[in-house]
Coordinates of C-alpha atoms and ligand atoms in Angstrom, one line a residue:
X1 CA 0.0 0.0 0.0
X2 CA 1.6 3.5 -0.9
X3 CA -0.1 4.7 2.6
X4 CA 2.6 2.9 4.5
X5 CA 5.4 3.6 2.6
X6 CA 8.5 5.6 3.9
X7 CA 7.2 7.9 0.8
X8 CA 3.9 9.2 2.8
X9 CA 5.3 12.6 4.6
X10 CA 6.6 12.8 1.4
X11 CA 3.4 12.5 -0.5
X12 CA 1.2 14.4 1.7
X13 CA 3.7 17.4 1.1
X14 CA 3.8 17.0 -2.7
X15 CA -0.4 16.5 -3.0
X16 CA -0.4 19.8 -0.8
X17 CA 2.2 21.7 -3.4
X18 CA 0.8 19.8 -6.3
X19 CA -2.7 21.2 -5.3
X20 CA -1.8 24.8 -4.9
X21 CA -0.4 25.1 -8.4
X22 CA -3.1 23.6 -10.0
X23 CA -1.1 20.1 -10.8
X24 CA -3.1 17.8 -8.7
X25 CA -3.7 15.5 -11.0
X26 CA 0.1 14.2 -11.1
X27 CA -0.9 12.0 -8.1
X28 CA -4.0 10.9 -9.2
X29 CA -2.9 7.2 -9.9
X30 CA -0.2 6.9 -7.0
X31 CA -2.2 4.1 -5.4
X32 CA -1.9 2.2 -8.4
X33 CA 1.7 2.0 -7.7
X34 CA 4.0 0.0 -6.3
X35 CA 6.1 1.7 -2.9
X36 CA 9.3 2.0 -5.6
X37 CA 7.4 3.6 -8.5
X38 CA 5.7 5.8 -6.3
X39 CA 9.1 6.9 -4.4
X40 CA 10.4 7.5 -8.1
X41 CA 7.4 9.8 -9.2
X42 CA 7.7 11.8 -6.1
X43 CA 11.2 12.4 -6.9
X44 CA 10.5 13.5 -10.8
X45 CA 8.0 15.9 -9.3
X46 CA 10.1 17.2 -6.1
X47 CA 12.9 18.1 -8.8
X48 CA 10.9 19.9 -11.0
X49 CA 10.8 24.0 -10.9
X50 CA 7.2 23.7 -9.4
X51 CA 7.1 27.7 -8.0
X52 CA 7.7 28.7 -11.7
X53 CA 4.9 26.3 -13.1
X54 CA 1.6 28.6 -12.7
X55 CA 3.6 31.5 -14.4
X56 CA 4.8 29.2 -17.4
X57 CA 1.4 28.2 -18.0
X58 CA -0.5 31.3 -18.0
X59 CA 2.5 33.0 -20.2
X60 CA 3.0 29.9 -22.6
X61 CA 0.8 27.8 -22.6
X62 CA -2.7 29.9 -22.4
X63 CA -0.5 33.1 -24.5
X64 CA 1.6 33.0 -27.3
X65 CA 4.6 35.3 -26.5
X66 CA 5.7 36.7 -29.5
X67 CA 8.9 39.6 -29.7
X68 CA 7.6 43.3 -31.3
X69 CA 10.4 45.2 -32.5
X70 CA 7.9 48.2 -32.5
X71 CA 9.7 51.1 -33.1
X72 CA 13.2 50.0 -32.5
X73 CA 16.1 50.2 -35.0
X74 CA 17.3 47.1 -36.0
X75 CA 20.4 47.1 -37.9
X76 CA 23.5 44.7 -39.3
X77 CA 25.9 43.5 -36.9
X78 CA 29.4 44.5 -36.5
X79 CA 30.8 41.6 -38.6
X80 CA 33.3 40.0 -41.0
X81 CA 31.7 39.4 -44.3
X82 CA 32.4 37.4 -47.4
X83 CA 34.4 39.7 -49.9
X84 CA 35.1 41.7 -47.3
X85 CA 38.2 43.9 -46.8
X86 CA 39.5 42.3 -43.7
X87 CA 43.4 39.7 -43.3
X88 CA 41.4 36.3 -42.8
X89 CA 45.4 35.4 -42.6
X90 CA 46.3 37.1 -39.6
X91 CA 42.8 35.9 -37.6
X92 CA 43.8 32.6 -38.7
X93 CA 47.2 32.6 -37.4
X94 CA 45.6 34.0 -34.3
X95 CA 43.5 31.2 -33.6
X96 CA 45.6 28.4 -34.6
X97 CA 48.1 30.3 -32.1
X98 CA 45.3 29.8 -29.2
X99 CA 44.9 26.0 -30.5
X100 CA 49.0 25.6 -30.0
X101 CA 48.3 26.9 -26.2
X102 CA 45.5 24.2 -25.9
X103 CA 43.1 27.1 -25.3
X104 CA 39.9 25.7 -27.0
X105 CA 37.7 23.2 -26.7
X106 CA 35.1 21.6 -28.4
X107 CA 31.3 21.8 -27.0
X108 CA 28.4 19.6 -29.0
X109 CA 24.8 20.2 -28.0
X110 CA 23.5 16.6 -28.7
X111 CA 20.3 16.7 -26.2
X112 CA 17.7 16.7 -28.4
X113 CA 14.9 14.6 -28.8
X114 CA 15.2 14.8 -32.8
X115 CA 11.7 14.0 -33.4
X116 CA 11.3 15.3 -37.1
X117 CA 14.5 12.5 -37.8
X118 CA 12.1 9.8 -36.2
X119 CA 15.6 7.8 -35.4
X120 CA 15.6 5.3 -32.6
X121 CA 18.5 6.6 -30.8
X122 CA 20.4 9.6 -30.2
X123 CA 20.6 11.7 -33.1
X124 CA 24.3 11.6 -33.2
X125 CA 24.2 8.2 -33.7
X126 CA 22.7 8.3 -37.4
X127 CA 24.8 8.1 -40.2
X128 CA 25.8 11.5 -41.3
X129 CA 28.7 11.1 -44.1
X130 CA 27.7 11.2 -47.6
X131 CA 29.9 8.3 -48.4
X132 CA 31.2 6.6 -45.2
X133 CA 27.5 6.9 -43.7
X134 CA 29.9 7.6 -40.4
X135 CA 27.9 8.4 -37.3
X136 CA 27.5 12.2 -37.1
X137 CA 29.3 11.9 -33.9
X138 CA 32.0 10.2 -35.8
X139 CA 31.7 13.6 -38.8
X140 CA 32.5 16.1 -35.7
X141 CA 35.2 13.7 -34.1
X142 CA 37.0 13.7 -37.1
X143 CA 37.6 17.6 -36.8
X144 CA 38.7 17.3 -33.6
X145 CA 41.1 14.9 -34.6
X146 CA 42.5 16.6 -37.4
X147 CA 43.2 19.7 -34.9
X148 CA 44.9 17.6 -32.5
X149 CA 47.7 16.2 -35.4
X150 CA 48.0 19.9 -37.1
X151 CA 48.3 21.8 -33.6
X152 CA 49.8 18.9 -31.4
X153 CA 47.9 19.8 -28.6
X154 CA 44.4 18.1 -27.2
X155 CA 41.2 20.2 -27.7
X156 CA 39.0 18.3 -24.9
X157 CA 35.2 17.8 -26.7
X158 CA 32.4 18.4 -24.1
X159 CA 29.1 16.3 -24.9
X160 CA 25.7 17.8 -23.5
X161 CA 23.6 14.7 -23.7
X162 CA 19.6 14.8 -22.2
X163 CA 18.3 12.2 -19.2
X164 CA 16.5 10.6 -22.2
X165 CA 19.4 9.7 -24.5
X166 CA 22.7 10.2 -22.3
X167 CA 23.3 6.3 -21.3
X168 CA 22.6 5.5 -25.0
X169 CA 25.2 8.5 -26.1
X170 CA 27.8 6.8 -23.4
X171 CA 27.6 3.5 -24.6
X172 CA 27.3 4.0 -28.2
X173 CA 31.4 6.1 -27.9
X174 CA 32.4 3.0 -25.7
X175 CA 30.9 0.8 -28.7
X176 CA 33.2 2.9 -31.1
X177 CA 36.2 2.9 -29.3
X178 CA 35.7 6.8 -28.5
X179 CA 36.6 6.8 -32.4
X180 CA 40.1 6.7 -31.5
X181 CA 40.3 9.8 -29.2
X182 CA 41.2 9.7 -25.8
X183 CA 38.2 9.2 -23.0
X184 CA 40.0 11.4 -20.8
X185 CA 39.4 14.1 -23.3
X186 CA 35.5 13.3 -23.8
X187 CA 33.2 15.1 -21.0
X188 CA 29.5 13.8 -21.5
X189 CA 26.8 15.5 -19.4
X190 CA 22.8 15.8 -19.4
X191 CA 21.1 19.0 -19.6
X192 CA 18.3 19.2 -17.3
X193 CA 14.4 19.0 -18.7
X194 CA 11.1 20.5 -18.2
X195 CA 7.4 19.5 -17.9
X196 CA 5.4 19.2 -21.0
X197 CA 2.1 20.7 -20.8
X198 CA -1.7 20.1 -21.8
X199 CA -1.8 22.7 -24.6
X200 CA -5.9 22.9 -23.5
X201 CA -5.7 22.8 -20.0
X202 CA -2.6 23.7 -19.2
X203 CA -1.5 20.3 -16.6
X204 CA 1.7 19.1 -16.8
X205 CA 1.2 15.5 -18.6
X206 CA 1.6 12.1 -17.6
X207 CA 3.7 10.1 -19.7
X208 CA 2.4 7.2 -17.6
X209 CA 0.9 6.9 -14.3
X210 CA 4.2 7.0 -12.3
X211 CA 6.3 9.0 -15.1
X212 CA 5.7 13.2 -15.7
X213 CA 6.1 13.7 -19.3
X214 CA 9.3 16.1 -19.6
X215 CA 11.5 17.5 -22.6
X216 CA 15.0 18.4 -22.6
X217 CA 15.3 22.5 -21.7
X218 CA 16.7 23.3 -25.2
X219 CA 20.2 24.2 -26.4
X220 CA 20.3 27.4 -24.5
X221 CA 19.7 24.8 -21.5
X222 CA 23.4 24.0 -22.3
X223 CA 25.1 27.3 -20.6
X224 CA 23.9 26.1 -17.4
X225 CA 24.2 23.0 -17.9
X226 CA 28.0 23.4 -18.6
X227 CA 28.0 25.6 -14.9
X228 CA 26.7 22.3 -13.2
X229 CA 28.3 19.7 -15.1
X230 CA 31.8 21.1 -13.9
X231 CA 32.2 21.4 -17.5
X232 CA 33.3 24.9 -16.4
X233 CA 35.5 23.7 -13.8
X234 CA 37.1 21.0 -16.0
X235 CA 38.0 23.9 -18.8
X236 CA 39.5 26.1 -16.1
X237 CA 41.8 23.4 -14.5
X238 CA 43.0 22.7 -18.4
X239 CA 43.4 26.7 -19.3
X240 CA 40.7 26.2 -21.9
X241 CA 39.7 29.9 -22.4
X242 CA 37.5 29.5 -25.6
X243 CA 34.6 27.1 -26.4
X244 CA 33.4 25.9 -29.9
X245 CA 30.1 25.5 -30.2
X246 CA 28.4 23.0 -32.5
X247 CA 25.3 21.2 -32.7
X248 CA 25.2 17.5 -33.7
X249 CA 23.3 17.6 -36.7
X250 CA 25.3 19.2 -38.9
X251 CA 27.8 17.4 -40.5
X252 CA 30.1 19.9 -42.2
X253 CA 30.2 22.2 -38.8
X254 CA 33.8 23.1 -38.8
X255 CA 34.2 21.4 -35.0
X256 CA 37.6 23.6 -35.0
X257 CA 38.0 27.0 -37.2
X258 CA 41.0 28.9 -36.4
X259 CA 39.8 31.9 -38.4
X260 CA 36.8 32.2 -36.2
X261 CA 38.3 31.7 -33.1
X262 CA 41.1 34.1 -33.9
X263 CA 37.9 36.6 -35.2
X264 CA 36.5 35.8 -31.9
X265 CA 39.6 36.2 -29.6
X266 CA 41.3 39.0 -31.1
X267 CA 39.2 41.3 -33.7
X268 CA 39.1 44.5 -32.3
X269 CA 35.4 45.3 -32.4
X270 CA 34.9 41.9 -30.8
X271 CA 34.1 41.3 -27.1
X272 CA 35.3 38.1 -27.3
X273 CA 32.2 36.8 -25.1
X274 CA 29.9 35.2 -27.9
X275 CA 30.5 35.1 -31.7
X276 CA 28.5 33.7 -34.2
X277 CA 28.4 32.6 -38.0
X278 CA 26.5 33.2 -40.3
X279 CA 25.3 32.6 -44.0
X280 CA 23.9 34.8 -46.2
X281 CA 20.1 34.4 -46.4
X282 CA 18.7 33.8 -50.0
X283 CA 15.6 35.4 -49.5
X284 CA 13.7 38.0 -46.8
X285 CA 11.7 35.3 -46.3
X286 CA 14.3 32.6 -45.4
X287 CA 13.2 30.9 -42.6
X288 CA 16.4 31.6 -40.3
X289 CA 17.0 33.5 -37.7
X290 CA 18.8 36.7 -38.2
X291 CA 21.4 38.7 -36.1
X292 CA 21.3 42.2 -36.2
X293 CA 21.8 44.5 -33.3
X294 CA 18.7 46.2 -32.2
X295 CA 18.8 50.0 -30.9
X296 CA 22.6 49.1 -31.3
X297 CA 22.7 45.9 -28.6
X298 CA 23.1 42.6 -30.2
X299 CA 20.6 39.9 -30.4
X300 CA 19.3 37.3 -33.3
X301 CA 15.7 38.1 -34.2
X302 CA 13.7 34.9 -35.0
X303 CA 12.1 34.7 -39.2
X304 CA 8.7 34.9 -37.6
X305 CA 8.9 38.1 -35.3
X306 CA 11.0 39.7 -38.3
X307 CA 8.5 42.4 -40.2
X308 CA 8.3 41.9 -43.5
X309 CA 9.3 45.3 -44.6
X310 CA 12.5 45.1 -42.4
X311 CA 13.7 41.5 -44.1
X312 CA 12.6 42.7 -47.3
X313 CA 15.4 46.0 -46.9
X314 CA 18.1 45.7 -49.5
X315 CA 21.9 47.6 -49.8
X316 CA 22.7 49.7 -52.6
X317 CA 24.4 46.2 -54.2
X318 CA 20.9 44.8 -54.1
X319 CA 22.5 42.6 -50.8
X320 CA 19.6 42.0 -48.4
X321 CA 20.8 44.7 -45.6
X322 CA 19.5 41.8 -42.7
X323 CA 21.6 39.0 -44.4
X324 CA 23.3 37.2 -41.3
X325 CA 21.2 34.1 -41.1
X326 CA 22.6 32.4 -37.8
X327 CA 23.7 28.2 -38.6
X328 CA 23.9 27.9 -35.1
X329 CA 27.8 27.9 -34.7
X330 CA 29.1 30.0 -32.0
X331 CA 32.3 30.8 -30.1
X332 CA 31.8 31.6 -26.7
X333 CA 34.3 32.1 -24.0
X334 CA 34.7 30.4 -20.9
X335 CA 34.3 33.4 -18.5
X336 CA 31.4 34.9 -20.3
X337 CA 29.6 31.3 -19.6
X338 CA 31.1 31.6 -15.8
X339 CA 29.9 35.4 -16.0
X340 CA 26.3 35.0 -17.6
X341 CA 25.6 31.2 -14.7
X342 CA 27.2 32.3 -12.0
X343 CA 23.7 34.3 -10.7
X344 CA 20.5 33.4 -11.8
X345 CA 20.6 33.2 -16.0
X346 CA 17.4 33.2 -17.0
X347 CA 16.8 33.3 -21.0
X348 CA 13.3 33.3 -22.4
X349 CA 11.7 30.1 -23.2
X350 CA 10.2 29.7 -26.6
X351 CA 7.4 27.8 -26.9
X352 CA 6.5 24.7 -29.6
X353 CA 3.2 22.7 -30.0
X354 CA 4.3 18.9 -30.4
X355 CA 2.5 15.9 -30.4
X356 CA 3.0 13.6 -26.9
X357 CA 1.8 10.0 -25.9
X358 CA 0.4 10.9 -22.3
X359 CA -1.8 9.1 -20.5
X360 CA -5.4 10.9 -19.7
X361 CA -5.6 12.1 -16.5
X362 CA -9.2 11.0 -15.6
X363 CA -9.3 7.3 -17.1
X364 CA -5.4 6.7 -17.0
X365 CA -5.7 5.6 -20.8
X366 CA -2.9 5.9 -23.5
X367 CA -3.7 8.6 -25.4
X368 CA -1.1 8.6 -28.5
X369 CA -2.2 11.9 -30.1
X370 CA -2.4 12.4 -34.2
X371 CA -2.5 16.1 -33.2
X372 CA -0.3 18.5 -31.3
X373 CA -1.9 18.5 -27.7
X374 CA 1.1 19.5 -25.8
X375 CA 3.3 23.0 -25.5
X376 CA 7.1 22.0 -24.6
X377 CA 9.0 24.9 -23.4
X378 CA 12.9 25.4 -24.4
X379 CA 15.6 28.3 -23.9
X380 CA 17.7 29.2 -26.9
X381 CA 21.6 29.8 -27.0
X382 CA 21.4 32.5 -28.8
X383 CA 19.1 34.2 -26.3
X384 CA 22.6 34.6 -24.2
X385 CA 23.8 37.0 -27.5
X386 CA 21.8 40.3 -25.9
X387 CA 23.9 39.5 -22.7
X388 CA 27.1 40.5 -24.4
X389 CA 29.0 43.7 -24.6
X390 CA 29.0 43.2 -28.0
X391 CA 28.9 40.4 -30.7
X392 CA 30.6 39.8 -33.8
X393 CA 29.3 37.6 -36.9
X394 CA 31.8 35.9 -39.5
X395 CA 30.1 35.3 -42.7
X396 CA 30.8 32.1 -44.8
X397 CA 29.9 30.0 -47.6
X398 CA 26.5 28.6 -47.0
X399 CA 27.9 25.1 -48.8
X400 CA 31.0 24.8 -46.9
X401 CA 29.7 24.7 -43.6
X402 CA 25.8 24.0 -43.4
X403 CA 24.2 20.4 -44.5
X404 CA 22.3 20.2 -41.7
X405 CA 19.4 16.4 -41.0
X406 CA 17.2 17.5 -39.6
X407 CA 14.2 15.5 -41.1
X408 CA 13.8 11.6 -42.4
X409 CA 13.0 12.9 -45.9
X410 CA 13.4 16.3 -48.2
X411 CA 14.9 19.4 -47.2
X412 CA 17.2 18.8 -44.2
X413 CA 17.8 15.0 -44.7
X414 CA 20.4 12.8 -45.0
X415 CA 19.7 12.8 -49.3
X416 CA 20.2 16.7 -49.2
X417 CA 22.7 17.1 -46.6
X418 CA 24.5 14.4 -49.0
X419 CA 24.2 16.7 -52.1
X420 CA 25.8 19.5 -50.4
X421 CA 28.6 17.6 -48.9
X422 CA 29.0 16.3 -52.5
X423 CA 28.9 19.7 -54.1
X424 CA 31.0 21.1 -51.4
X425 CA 33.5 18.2 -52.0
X426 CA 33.2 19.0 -55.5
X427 CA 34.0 22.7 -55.6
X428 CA 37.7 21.9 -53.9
X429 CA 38.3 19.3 -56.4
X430 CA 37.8 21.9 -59.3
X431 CA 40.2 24.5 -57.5
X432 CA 42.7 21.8 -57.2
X433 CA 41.8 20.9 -60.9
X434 CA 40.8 17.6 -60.5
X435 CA 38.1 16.4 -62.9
X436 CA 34.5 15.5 -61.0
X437 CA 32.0 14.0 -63.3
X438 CA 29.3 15.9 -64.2
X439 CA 25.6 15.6 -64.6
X440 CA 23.4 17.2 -67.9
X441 CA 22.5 20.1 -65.2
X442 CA 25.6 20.4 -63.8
X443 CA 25.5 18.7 -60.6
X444 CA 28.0 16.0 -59.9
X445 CA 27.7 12.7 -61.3
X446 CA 28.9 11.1 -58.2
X447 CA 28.9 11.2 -54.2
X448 CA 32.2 12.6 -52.5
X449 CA 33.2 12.8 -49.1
X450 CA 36.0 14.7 -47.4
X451 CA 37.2 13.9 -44.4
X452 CA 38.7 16.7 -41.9
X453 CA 41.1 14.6 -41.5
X454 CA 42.4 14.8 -45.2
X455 CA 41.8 18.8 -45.9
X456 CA 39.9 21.2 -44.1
X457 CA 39.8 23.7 -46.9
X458 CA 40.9 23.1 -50.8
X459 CA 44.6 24.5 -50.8
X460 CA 45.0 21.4 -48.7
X461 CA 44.0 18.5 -50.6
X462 CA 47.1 17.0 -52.8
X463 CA 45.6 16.1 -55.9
X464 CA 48.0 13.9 -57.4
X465 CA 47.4 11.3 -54.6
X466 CA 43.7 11.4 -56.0
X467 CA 42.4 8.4 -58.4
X468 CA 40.8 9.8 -61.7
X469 CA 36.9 10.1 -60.2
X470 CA 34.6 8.1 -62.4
X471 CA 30.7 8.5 -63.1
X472 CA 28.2 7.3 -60.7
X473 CA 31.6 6.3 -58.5
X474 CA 31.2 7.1 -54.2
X475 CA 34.0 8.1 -52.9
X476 CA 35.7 8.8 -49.3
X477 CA 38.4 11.2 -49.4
Ligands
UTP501 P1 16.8 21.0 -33.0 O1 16.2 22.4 -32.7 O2 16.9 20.7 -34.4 O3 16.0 20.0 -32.2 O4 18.2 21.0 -32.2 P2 16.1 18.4 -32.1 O5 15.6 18.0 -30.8 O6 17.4 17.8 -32.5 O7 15.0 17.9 -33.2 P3 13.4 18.0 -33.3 O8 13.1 19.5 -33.3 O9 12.9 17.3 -32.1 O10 13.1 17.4 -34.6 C1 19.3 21.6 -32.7 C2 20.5 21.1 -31.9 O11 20.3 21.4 -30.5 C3 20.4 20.2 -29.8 C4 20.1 19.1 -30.7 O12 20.6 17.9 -30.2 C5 20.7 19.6 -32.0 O13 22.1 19.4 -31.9 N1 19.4 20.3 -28.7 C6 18.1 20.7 -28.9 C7 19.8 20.0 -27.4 O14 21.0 19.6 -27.2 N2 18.9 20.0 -26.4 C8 17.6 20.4 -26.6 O15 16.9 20.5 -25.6 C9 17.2 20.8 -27.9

């Protein structure tokens, strides 16, 4: 009987919180369970934030919170554009400096649930290379090894996992031999979560009767979730001064770029705090978010609080004049992560309507929705952009740096992420004049792949070790 269990003071208190903040209902099957489930339940709940749960749902869940620029001036940010007249030499030999003094490390968000994949498993775990169909884990470890042999010194890789996928993400790098890096470089650690709510009623759901349905906090969970780790710590006690941000999902992320960590560290209009890159957006209605500054601070506007008249404003070159589409690559430095977590950081949460198996909280049926019926809440890293003194963007080649999988099929899949790591692949074989097939339209008549490992940028690839490429051929370079 849950009555007599050590769990009862316990209970009492929780069905006396629970009740107060509307969120009774979370208890409702307790009897049905047995003393261990029940203990277990009562700890999901007691570690939830359950003072900020009537505030999320009356400003998320029952209102859409949606930015208004209003009046303000929204302009470009202070940045380092393609074509521009700026020594990408000496930022490069700036950075590669810092990567001599084993001052940067590598941080991948890899927490999400990756839903729109549908992939059983951590998202890093699906094949990513367009030839090798390597892990994507395996795409970004690649990078980090090719920095370790040019710069002869480690650049330790931090892993933000979630509670739902971390012992998967553990076991699947013990399974691949840490793909031949060294564990006591590898830091793995799990963001924390929050509830998923009723988007009707606004009650935290049940994903069964003794389990609250949660969702990982969202990548901008991951600056405080590098304070808590001792992620923070770890850096410090290894003089790792800079952090590379990537996310898992995109294959050609440049893991380590010494031209934008030497922009970051050392440009003079940069703070050095947060930096970002960016592509150039094809159209104002490119569904990307954009960083600007706005009345001169720096922050990323999202496509959909963007007016249309403001994307739609072009430069005297025809240029849209809000072109910096954020890919979600970032440097940050380690103090301005110590700065922004050492009090209480709190970035906005940003709300998403998302289909989620619950249980109903009157009959304690499944209820596997074929509609969205719940609002998850996440904070965004680049919410922690206005907290700077100022930002700097670096501009580069859409192709060379963005194939990102997002979904099983179409735009953002594996087949399209595979085109543009072909066509990137393909574009340094032409500057080093070796022949790729081509197709009628002009696409290649082939699938490339180019590891990090081999050349991280054209100059470096030596084509005389390359075999003559032949039509419909796949190959790993
Ligand atoms: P996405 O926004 O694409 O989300 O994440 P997702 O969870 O991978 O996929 P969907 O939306 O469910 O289909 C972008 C990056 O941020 C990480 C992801 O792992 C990915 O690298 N992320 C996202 C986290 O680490 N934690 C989160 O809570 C959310």
């Amino acid at each position: 009987m849950p009555g007599t269990t050590s769990a009862t003071p316990k209970l009492e208190d929780l069905r006396v919180r629970l009740s107060e903040i509307q969120q009774g209902h979370l208890l409702r099957f307790a009897d049905d369970l047995a003393p261990a489930e029940l203990e277990a339940l009562c700890a999901q709940i007691a570690a939830l934030d359950l003072e900020s749960v009537p505030a999320l749902v009356r400003e998320y869940v029952h209102s859409k919170p949606s930015f208004d620029p209003g009046s303000a001036t929204i302009a470009p940010p202070p940045g380092y554009m393609r074509g521009g007249d700026w020594d990408i030499e000496r930022f490069r030999s700036a950075g590669e400096q810092l990567l001599r003094e084993g001052k940067v490390a590598a941080f991948t968000v890899a927490g999400g649930q990756g839903s729109r994949l549908g992939y059983d498993g951590p998202k890093g775990c699906y094949p990513g290379g367009a030839v090798t169909g390597k892990p994507l884990f395996a795409c970004l470890a690649d990078w980090i090894h090719s920095a370790q042999d040019r710069y002869g010194a480690t650049v330790p890789w931090y892993i933000m996992t979630s509670p739902l996928n971390h012992e998967a993400t553990v076991a699947f790098f013990k399974q691949h031999d840490h793909f031949g890096l060294s564990p006591d470089n590898i830091m793995f650690f799990a963001q924390g979560v929050l509830p998923s709510f009723d988007m009707a009623t606004g009650k935290i759901l049940l994903a069964s009767k003794g389990t609250v349905a949660t969702n990982p906090d969202g990548h901008g969970g991951s600056l405080r979730a590098l304070a808590h780790s001792g992620a923070l710590e770890d850096m410090k006690r290894r003089g790792v001064e800079h952090i590379s941000y990537v996310q898992i999902d995109n294959p050609l992320a440049r893991v380590v770029d010494p031209v934008f960590i030497g922009l970051h560290a050392a440009a003079p209009n940069s703070s050095g705090e947060m930096s970002t890159k960016v592509v150039a957006k094809t159209e104002p209605g490119e569904k990307v978010g954009v960083v600007c500054t706005i009345d001169g601070k720096p922050g990323v506007i999202e496509y959909s609080d963007l007016p249309e008249a403001t994307a739609a404003q072009r430069n005297p070159d025809g240029t849209l004049t809000l072109r910096a589409g954020n890919i979600a690559l970032h440097m940050l430095s380690r103090s301005f992560v110590e700065r922004i977590t050492s009090g209480d950081l709190s970035l906005p949460y940003h709300r998403a309507e998302k289909k989620v198996p619950c249980i109903d909280p009157e009959t304690g049926q499944s209820v596997d929705p074929s509609e969205p019926n719940a609002v998850k809440l996440e904070m965004f890293v680049f919410d922690a952009i206005p907290l700077c003194r100022n930002s700097i963007v670096y501009e580069v080649e859409r192709a060379d740096e963005f194939a990102p999988i997002k979904n099983a099929e179409g735009n953002d899949s594996i087949e399209s992420s595979a085109r543009i790591q072909t066509e990137r692949a393909a574009s340094w074989l032409d500057a080093r004049g070796v022949k790729v097939p081509r197709k009628s339209d002009g696409s290649s008549d082939c699938v490339l792949e180019i590891s990090p490992r081999t050349a991280t940028r054209p100059e470096e690839l030596r084509p005389e070790s390359i075999e003559p490429i032949r039509s419909g051929e796949k190959r790993a370079i």
